[in-house]
GROMACS .gro file of C-alpha atoms in nm:
model
  342
    1MET     CA    1  -4.463  -1.426  -7.987
    2VAL     CA    2  -4.575  -1.281  -7.648
    3ARG     CA    3  -4.640  -1.598  -7.387
    4ALA     CA    4  -4.839  -1.544  -7.106
    5GLY     CA    5  -4.656  -1.492  -6.753
    6SER     CA    6  -4.705  -1.348  -6.367
    7LEU     CA    7  -4.777  -1.063  -6.292
    8SER     CA    8  -4.451  -0.815  -6.172
    9ASN     CA    9  -4.532  -0.603  -5.850
   10HIS     CA   10  -4.648  -0.335  -6.057
   11GLY     CA   11  -4.924  -0.483  -6.232
   12ARG     CA   12  -4.698  -0.586  -6.604
   13PRO     CA   13  -4.701  -0.917  -6.725
   14GLN     CA   14  -4.352  -1.145  -6.716
   15PRO     CA   15  -4.232  -1.294  -6.940
   16ARG     CA   16  -4.228  -1.702  -6.910
   17ARG     CA   17  -3.927  -1.898  -6.916
   18PRO     CA   18  -3.927  -2.043  -7.225
   19THR     CA   19  -3.991  -2.508  -7.121
   20MET     CA   20  -3.855  -2.826  -7.328
   21ALA     CA   21  -4.214  -2.856  -7.402
   22ASP     CA   22  -4.161  -2.496  -7.584
   23VAL     CA   23  -3.840  -2.616  -7.758
   24ALA     CA   24  -4.022  -2.957  -7.845
   25ARG     CA   25  -4.381  -2.757  -7.994
   26GLU     CA   26  -4.069  -2.509  -8.227
   27ALA     CA   27  -3.849  -2.819  -8.322
   28GLY     CA   28  -4.153  -2.984  -8.430
   29VAL     CA   29  -4.066  -3.336  -8.276
   30ALA     CA   30  -4.159  -3.518  -7.929
   31LEU     CA   31  -4.072  -3.417  -7.572
   32ARG     CA   32  -3.900  -3.679  -7.544
   33THR     CA   33  -3.703  -3.653  -7.786
   34VAL     CA   34  -3.617  -3.367  -7.659
   35SER     CA   35  -3.517  -3.513  -7.334
   36ARG     CA   36  -3.304  -3.788  -7.514
   37PHE     CA   37  -3.110  -3.564  -7.656
   38VAL     CA   38  -3.037  -3.320  -7.369
   39ASN     CA   39  -2.932  -3.559  -7.195
   40GLY     CA   40  -2.683  -3.654  -7.424
   41ASP     CA   41  -2.884  -3.990  -7.628
   42ALA     CA   42  -2.654  -4.028  -7.949
   43THR     CA   43  -2.982  -4.213  -8.081
   44VAL     CA   44  -3.106  -3.888  -8.181
   45GLY     CA   45  -3.094  -3.864  -8.524
   46GLU     CA   46  -2.893  -3.609  -8.664
   47ASP     CA   47  -3.192  -3.388  -8.843
   48PHE     CA   48  -3.408  -3.404  -8.516
   49ALA     CA   49  -3.109  -3.352  -8.332
   50ASP     CA   50  -3.017  -2.936  -8.580
   51ARG     CA   51  -3.367  -2.933  -8.550
   52ILE     CA   52  -3.364  -2.938  -8.164
   53ARG     CA   53  -3.064  -2.619  -8.214
   54ARG     CA   54  -3.180  -2.428  -8.411
   55ALA     CA   55  -3.543  -2.414  -8.095
   56ILE     CA   56  -3.349  -2.394  -7.831
   57GLU     CA   57  -3.077  -2.082  -7.956
   58THR     CA   58  -3.448  -1.873  -8.125
   59LEU     CA   59  -3.623  -1.985  -7.727
   60ASP     CA   60  -3.319  -1.896  -7.590
   61TRP     CA   61  -3.338  -2.201  -7.345
   62GLN     CA   62  -3.183  -2.342  -7.014
   63PRO     CA   63  -3.189  -2.642  -6.913
   64ASP     CA   64  -3.445  -2.662  -6.577
   65GLU     CA   65  -3.114  -2.821  -6.290
   66ARG     CA   66  -3.303  -2.818  -6.077
   67ALA     CA   67  -3.522  -3.093  -6.258
   68ARG     CA   68  -3.247  -3.284  -6.407
   69GLN     CA   69  -3.043  -3.299  -6.058
   70LEU     CA   70  -3.405  -3.476  -5.953
   71ARG     CA   71  -3.425  -3.728  -6.225
   72SER     CA   72  -3.040  -3.796  -6.216
   73GLY     CA   73  -2.967  -3.778  -5.810
   74ARG     CA   74  -2.689  -3.630  -5.862
   75THR     CA   75  -2.622  -3.236  -5.908
   76ARG     CA   76  -2.240  -3.284  -6.098
   77THR     CA   77  -2.115  -3.014  -5.722
   78ILE     CA   78  -1.829  -3.131  -5.572
   79GLY     CA   79  -1.743  -2.965  -5.216
   80ALA     CA   80  -1.353  -2.881  -5.150
   81ALA     CA   81  -1.174  -2.800  -4.787
   82VAL     CA   82  -0.913  -2.621  -4.835
   83ARG     CA   83  -0.712  -2.440  -4.557
   84ASN     CA   84  -0.749  -2.077  -4.682
   85ILE     CA   85  -0.865  -1.947  -5.030
   86SER     CA   86  -0.778  -1.596  -4.899
   87ASP     CA   87  -0.441  -1.714  -5.057
   88ALA     CA   88  -0.342  -1.872  -5.363
   89HIS     CA   89  -0.333  -2.233  -5.368
   90PRO     CA   90  -0.206  -2.397  -5.659
   91VAL     CA   91  -0.412  -2.739  -5.562
   92LEU     CA   92  -0.749  -2.570  -5.569
   93ARG     CA   93  -0.709  -2.437  -5.879
   94ALA     CA   94  -0.595  -2.774  -6.031
   95VAL     CA   95  -0.933  -2.882  -5.859
   96ASP     CA   96  -1.156  -2.663  -6.098
   97GLU     CA   97  -0.967  -2.760  -6.468
   98SER     CA   98  -1.024  -3.106  -6.384
   99ALA     CA   99  -1.343  -3.114  -6.268
  100ARG     CA  100  -1.445  -2.825  -6.562
  101ALA     CA  101  -1.302  -3.083  -6.751
  102ALA     CA  102  -1.491  -3.393  -6.651
  103GLY     CA  103  -1.801  -3.080  -6.698
  104LEU     CA  104  -1.775  -3.095  -6.293
  105THR     CA  105  -1.810  -2.722  -6.120
  106VAL     CA  106  -1.664  -2.675  -5.726
  107VAL     CA  107  -1.752  -2.487  -5.435
  108ALA     CA  108  -1.523  -2.429  -5.249
  109MET     CA  109  -1.484  -2.312  -4.873
  110SER     CA  110  -1.192  -2.227  -4.592
  111THR     CA  111  -1.119  -2.377  -4.306
  112GLU     CA  112  -0.870  -2.120  -4.167
  113ASP     CA  113  -0.707  -2.443  -4.038
  114ASP     CA  114  -0.939  -2.403  -3.761
  115GLU     CA  115  -1.177  -2.797  -3.662
  116GLU     CA  116  -1.485  -2.686  -3.653
  117ARG     CA  117  -1.495  -2.409  -3.916
  118GLU     CA  118  -1.406  -2.757  -4.158
  119ARG     CA  119  -1.625  -2.942  -3.968
  120GLU     CA  120  -1.975  -2.641  -4.039
  121ALA     CA  121  -1.817  -2.668  -4.398
  122VAL     CA  122  -1.836  -3.023  -4.497
  123VAL     CA  123  -2.113  -3.093  -4.268
  124SER     CA  124  -2.285  -2.787  -4.454
  125MET     CA  125  -2.183  -2.932  -4.857
  126CYS     CA  126  -2.282  -3.268  -4.748
  127ARG     CA  127  -2.672  -3.190  -4.641
  128ARG     CA  128  -2.615  -2.937  -4.965
  129ARG     CA  129  -2.634  -3.347  -5.136
  130MET     CA  130  -2.298  -3.292  -5.329
  131ASP     CA  131  -2.167  -3.554  -5.532
  132GLY     CA  132  -1.900  -3.586  -5.319
  133ILE     CA  133  -1.590  -3.367  -5.092
  134ILE     CA  134  -1.209  -3.351  -5.197
  135ILE     CA  135  -1.095  -3.201  -4.784
  136GLU     CA  136  -0.823  -3.085  -4.756
  137PRO     CA  137  -0.752  -3.242  -4.344
  138ILE     CA  138  -0.772  -3.040  -4.039
  139ALA     CA  139  -0.915  -3.260  -3.772
  140GLU     CA  140  -0.787  -3.498  -3.584
  141ASN     CA  141  -1.060  -3.697  -3.663
  142HIS     CA  142  -1.373  -3.749  -3.929
  143GLY     CA  143  -1.527  -3.989  -3.828
  144TYR     CA  144  -1.871  -3.741  -3.877
  145LEU     CA  145  -1.816  -3.816  -4.242
  146GLN     CA  146  -1.868  -4.243  -4.203
  147PRO     CA  147  -2.214  -4.197  -4.304
  148GLU     CA  148  -2.151  -3.998  -4.561
  149ILE     CA  149  -1.940  -4.248  -4.708
  150ASP     CA  150  -2.112  -4.547  -4.636
  151SER     CA  151  -2.432  -4.401  -4.824
  152GLY     CA  152  -2.204  -4.343  -5.111
  153MET     CA  153  -2.041  -4.009  -5.138
  154PRO     CA  154  -1.689  -3.995  -5.220
  155VAL     CA  155  -1.431  -3.869  -5.029
  156VAL     CA  156  -1.125  -3.725  -5.147
  157ALA     CA  157  -0.825  -3.649  -4.911
  158PHE     CA  158  -0.523  -3.412  -5.044
  159ASP     CA  159  -0.223  -3.310  -4.912
  160ARG     CA  160  -0.238  -3.528  -4.554
  161PRO     CA  161  -0.433  -3.772  -4.504
  162ALA     CA  162  -0.775  -3.775  -4.323
  163THR     CA  163  -0.842  -3.925  -4.007
  164GLY     CA  164  -1.066  -4.173  -3.843
  165VAL     CA  165  -1.245  -4.265  -4.168
  166GLU     CA  166  -1.040  -4.430  -4.488
  167VAL     CA  167  -1.088  -4.234  -4.867
  168ASP     CA  168  -0.931  -4.222  -5.119
  169THR     CA  169  -0.554  -3.903  -5.099
  170VAL     CA  170  -0.367  -3.792  -5.260
  171LEU     CA  171  -0.012  -3.707  -5.082
  172SER     CA  172   0.297  -3.478  -5.168
  173ASP     CA  173   0.656  -3.707  -5.121
  174ASN     CA  174   0.712  -3.488  -4.801
  175ARG     CA  175   0.980  -3.667  -4.708
  176GLY     CA  176   1.174  -3.711  -4.971
  177GLY     CA  177   1.127  -3.352  -5.114
  178ILE     CA  178   1.323  -3.273  -4.768
  179ALA     CA  179   1.543  -3.535  -4.782
  180LEU     CA  180   1.676  -3.367  -5.141
  181ALA     CA  181   1.653  -3.044  -5.007
  182PHE     CA  182   1.904  -3.095  -4.787
  183GLU     CA  183   2.121  -3.310  -4.946
  184HIS     CA  184   2.092  -3.029  -5.184
  185LEU     CA  185   2.282  -2.811  -4.991
  186VAL     CA  186   2.482  -3.073  -4.834
  187ARG     CA  187   2.652  -3.073  -5.221
  188GLN     CA  188   2.700  -2.693  -5.169
  189GLY     CA  189   2.975  -2.775  -4.869
  190HIS     CA  190   2.678  -2.635  -4.539
  191ARG     CA  191   2.718  -2.881  -4.266
  192ARG     CA  192   2.507  -2.668  -4.024
  193ILE     CA  193   2.194  -2.669  -4.195
  194GLY     CA  194   1.883  -2.512  -3.999
  195TYR     CA  195   1.472  -2.605  -4.024
  196ILE     CA  196   1.199  -2.431  -4.016
  197GLY     CA  197   0.831  -2.533  -4.050
  198ASP     CA  198   0.489  -2.522  -3.992
  199ASP     CA  199   0.304  -2.678  -3.700
  200GLU     CA  200   0.314  -3.060  -3.702
  201ARG     CA  201   0.067  -3.103  -3.577
  202ILE     CA  202  -0.008  -3.046  -3.930
  203TYR     CA  203   0.011  -3.362  -4.125
  204THR     CA  204   0.282  -3.215  -4.373
  205GLY     CA  205   0.473  -3.018  -4.034
  206HIS     CA  206   0.513  -3.320  -3.893
  207GLU     CA  207   0.652  -3.563  -4.167
  208ARG     CA  208   0.844  -3.235  -4.321
  209ALA     CA  209   1.014  -3.152  -3.977
  210VAL     CA  210   1.053  -3.588  -3.892
  211ALA     CA  211   1.214  -3.628  -4.229
  212PHE     CA  212   1.463  -3.329  -4.156
  213HIS     CA  213   1.559  -3.506  -3.858
  214GLU     CA  214   1.635  -3.784  -4.016
  215CYS     CA  215   1.856  -3.642  -4.286
  216LEU     CA  216   2.028  -3.468  -3.938
  217ARG     CA  217   2.070  -3.829  -3.814
  218ALA     CA  218   2.209  -3.961  -4.123
  219HIS     CA  219   2.508  -3.687  -4.141
  220CYS     CA  220   2.538  -3.744  -3.790
  221SER     CA  221   2.446  -3.355  -3.730
  222ALA     CA  222   2.376  -3.290  -3.395
  223ALA     CA  223   2.006  -3.121  -3.381
  224THR     CA  224   1.990  -2.929  -3.102
  225GLY     CA  225   1.880  -2.561  -3.151
  226MET     CA  226   1.836  -2.662  -3.541
  227VAL     CA  227   1.508  -2.751  -3.615
  228HIS     CA  228   1.160  -2.515  -3.545
  229PRO     CA  229   0.875  -2.613  -3.637
  230GLY     CA  230   0.597  -2.426  -3.500
  231PRO     CA  231   0.242  -2.195  -3.600
  232ILE     CA  232   0.347  -1.975  -3.909
  233ASP     CA  233   0.369  -1.641  -3.677
  234PRO     CA  234   0.596  -1.380  -3.693
  235ALA     CA  235   0.721  -1.322  -3.389
  236ARG     CA  236   0.838  -1.706  -3.392
  237ILE     CA  237   0.960  -1.716  -3.683
  238ALA     CA  238   1.179  -1.353  -3.576
  239ALA     CA  239   1.288  -1.603  -3.293
  240ALA     CA  240   1.417  -1.878  -3.476
  241LEU     CA  241   1.571  -1.668  -3.702
  242ASN     CA  242   1.774  -1.523  -3.472
  243ARG     CA  243   1.841  -1.820  -3.255
  244LEU     CA  244   1.986  -1.992  -3.584
  245ARG     CA  245   2.161  -1.707  -3.671
  246SER     CA  246   2.270  -1.618  -3.332
  247ASP     CA  247   2.448  -1.967  -3.217
  248PRO     CA  248   2.782  -2.022  -3.148
  249GLU     CA  249   2.824  -2.240  -3.505
  250PRO     CA  250   2.543  -2.026  -3.653
  251ALA     CA  251   2.350  -2.260  -3.926
  252THR     CA  252   2.484  -2.173  -4.344
  253ALA     CA  253   2.229  -2.263  -4.448
  254ILE     CA  254   1.797  -2.255  -4.377
  255LEU     CA  255   1.505  -2.472  -4.496
  256THR     CA  256   1.219  -2.345  -4.468
  257GLY     CA  257   0.884  -2.580  -4.485
  258ASN     CA  258   0.607  -2.449  -4.630
  259ALA     CA  259   0.518  -2.188  -4.834
  260SER     CA  260   0.450  -1.935  -4.596
  261THR     CA  261   0.713  -2.042  -4.341
  262THR     CA  262   0.920  -1.909  -4.657
  263VAL     CA  263   0.791  -1.599  -4.691
  264ALA     CA  264   0.835  -1.506  -4.355
  265VAL     CA  265   1.161  -1.568  -4.288
  266ILE     CA  266   1.208  -1.372  -4.636
  267ARG     CA  267   1.088  -1.093  -4.480
  268GLN     CA  268   1.209  -1.076  -4.169
  269LEU     CA  269   1.582  -1.123  -4.370
  270GLY     CA  270   1.480  -0.804  -4.535
  271GLY     CA  271   1.825  -0.645  -4.723
  272ASP     CA  272   2.020  -0.947  -4.558
  273PHE     CA  273   1.820  -1.154  -4.793
  274GLY     CA  274   2.087  -1.407  -4.970
  275SER     CA  275   2.327  -1.366  -4.690
  276ILE     CA  276   2.285  -1.725  -4.571
  277ALA     CA  277   2.155  -2.029  -4.859
  278LEU     CA  278   1.766  -2.083  -4.862
  279VAL     CA  279   1.581  -2.352  -5.004
  280GLY     CA  280   1.202  -2.350  -4.920
  281PHE     CA  281   0.939  -2.574  -4.988
  282ASP     CA  282   0.653  -2.518  -5.135
  283ASP     CA  283   0.677  -2.287  -5.479
  284PHE     CA  284   0.530  -1.954  -5.544
  285ALA     CA  285   0.478  -1.690  -5.715
  286LEU     CA  286   0.725  -1.455  -5.766
  287ALA     CA  287   0.982  -1.683  -5.612
  288ASP     CA  288   1.203  -1.693  -5.951
  289LEU     CA  289   1.159  -1.271  -5.985
  290LEU     CA  290   1.388  -1.241  -5.585
  291ARG     CA  291   1.733  -1.126  -5.614
  292PRO     CA  292   1.921  -1.461  -5.587
  293GLY     CA  293   1.593  -1.662  -5.687
  294LEU     CA  294   1.445  -1.853  -5.462
  295THR     CA  295   1.560  -2.185  -5.488
  296VAL     CA  296   1.220  -2.439  -5.414
  297VAL     CA  297   1.120  -2.814  -5.351
  298ALA     CA  298   0.778  -2.848  -5.597
  299GLN     CA  299   0.518  -2.993  -5.503
  300GLY     CA  300   0.275  -3.119  -5.852
  301GLU     CA  301  -0.026  -2.899  -5.756
  302ALA     CA  302  -0.078  -3.004  -6.099
  303GLU     CA  303  -0.025  -3.355  -6.090
  304ILE     CA  304  -0.262  -3.380  -5.715
  305GLY     CA  305  -0.589  -3.153  -5.899
  306ARG     CA  306  -0.600  -3.392  -6.169
  307THR     CA  307  -0.556  -3.679  -5.951
  308ALA     CA  308  -0.771  -3.551  -5.714
  309ILE     CA  309  -1.064  -3.533  -5.921
  310ASP     CA  310  -0.930  -3.908  -6.133
  311LEU     CA  311  -0.998  -4.073  -5.789
  312PHE     CA  312  -1.357  -3.907  -5.708
  313GLN     CA  313  -1.495  -4.024  -6.013
  314ALA     CA  314  -1.334  -4.402  -5.984
  315ARG     CA  315  -1.432  -4.415  -5.657
  316ALA     CA  316  -1.837  -4.264  -5.786
  317ALA     CA  317  -1.822  -4.486  -6.045
  318ASP     CA  318  -1.739  -4.756  -5.821
  319PRO     CA  319  -1.802  -4.728  -5.460
  320SER     CA  320  -1.721  -5.077  -5.337
  321ARG     CA  321  -1.352  -5.040  -5.536
  322PRO     CA  322  -1.027  -5.073  -5.263
  323VAL     CA  323  -0.940  -4.680  -5.066
  324GLN     CA  324  -0.583  -4.610  -5.290
  325THR     CA  325  -0.325  -4.371  -5.167
  326VAL     CA  326  -0.106  -4.174  -5.448
  327THR     CA  327   0.182  -4.025  -5.400
  328VAL     CA  328   0.333  -3.800  -5.562
  329PRO     CA  329   0.682  -3.683  -5.613
  330THR     CA  330   0.812  -3.335  -5.558
  331THR     CA  331   1.121  -3.134  -5.778
  332LEU     CA  332   1.355  -2.915  -5.666
  333ILE     CA  333   1.346  -2.631  -5.857
  334PRO     CA  334   1.789  -2.449  -5.770
  335ARG     CA  335   1.732  -2.085  -5.898
  336GLY     CA  336   2.058  -1.931  -5.652
  337SER     CA  337   1.956  -1.894  -5.322
  338GLY     CA  338   1.989  -2.281  -5.252
  339GLU     CA  339   2.307  -2.314  -5.405
  340LEU     CA  340   2.544  -2.044  -5.188
  341ALA     CA  341   2.850  -2.139  -5.016
  342PRO     CA  342   2.901  -2.130  -4.694
   0.00000   0.00000   0.00000
């Protein structure tokens, strides 16, 4: 059957996309019955359902997503604003997998740790009327999201809290992870343990540096020259590493504050990797292939991603429910580099 259609620029008729009405005619059922079937109405009889399925397959019909969105007021899309999507992002991967399992689509944008870029990304997602936002916060104040929250848009923060608004949040046990690593190095006989971490203006960078200071105090160890938070910059990290190794009482072990810092430290050590004990916060691909293998504090990225989607769905179902913060535990994975003796 040839269907009438509009003319192309070359005067040839373009085939018209089949509609739900075409499906109803092909299946010999009412248009309302097709609509009920497409929207998951379980009361549609199996005979009608089979006829509709065959008609959809015959016509190669695709639902009009825009019309469905207008009827339901929902897009089935979630915006995700994360630090950097050019690098591997295990939590974003877990968010995407959990969202797909729930019939949701994730649209991600990178903020590059820039407050203005974050705001532009999030505001753009809100204007596109996405069903919710999952954000890895960087700005000092997220009060601009309050009108969206008041209108019922679910917002979930992960890795660090949003500021200026109360939203559901998923965090790693940052302080517990640092304590795990520090105690592990102490058990290997280390007493001079240094720390190289992320910028303290970032929540995780601050939390992990504070936790390291607490570990030093608990073991009556001096902090002078041993704690080096800051931007993930090769020159800055090289200087910190040099300070730790050239001190009259040099560090015999180093704890790094995140995967990017760990990789930068390993690059600086080069052929000296394995000459000093090293434990990294965050696991990453190929860490187990180093020699010695890299001992890490692993975050539960898959659990963080699943929890973020669970909190989103719970908030969408009940916007008035109490705001919830979930802390996901960390795990120490010994592989060799953190087991080197002083």
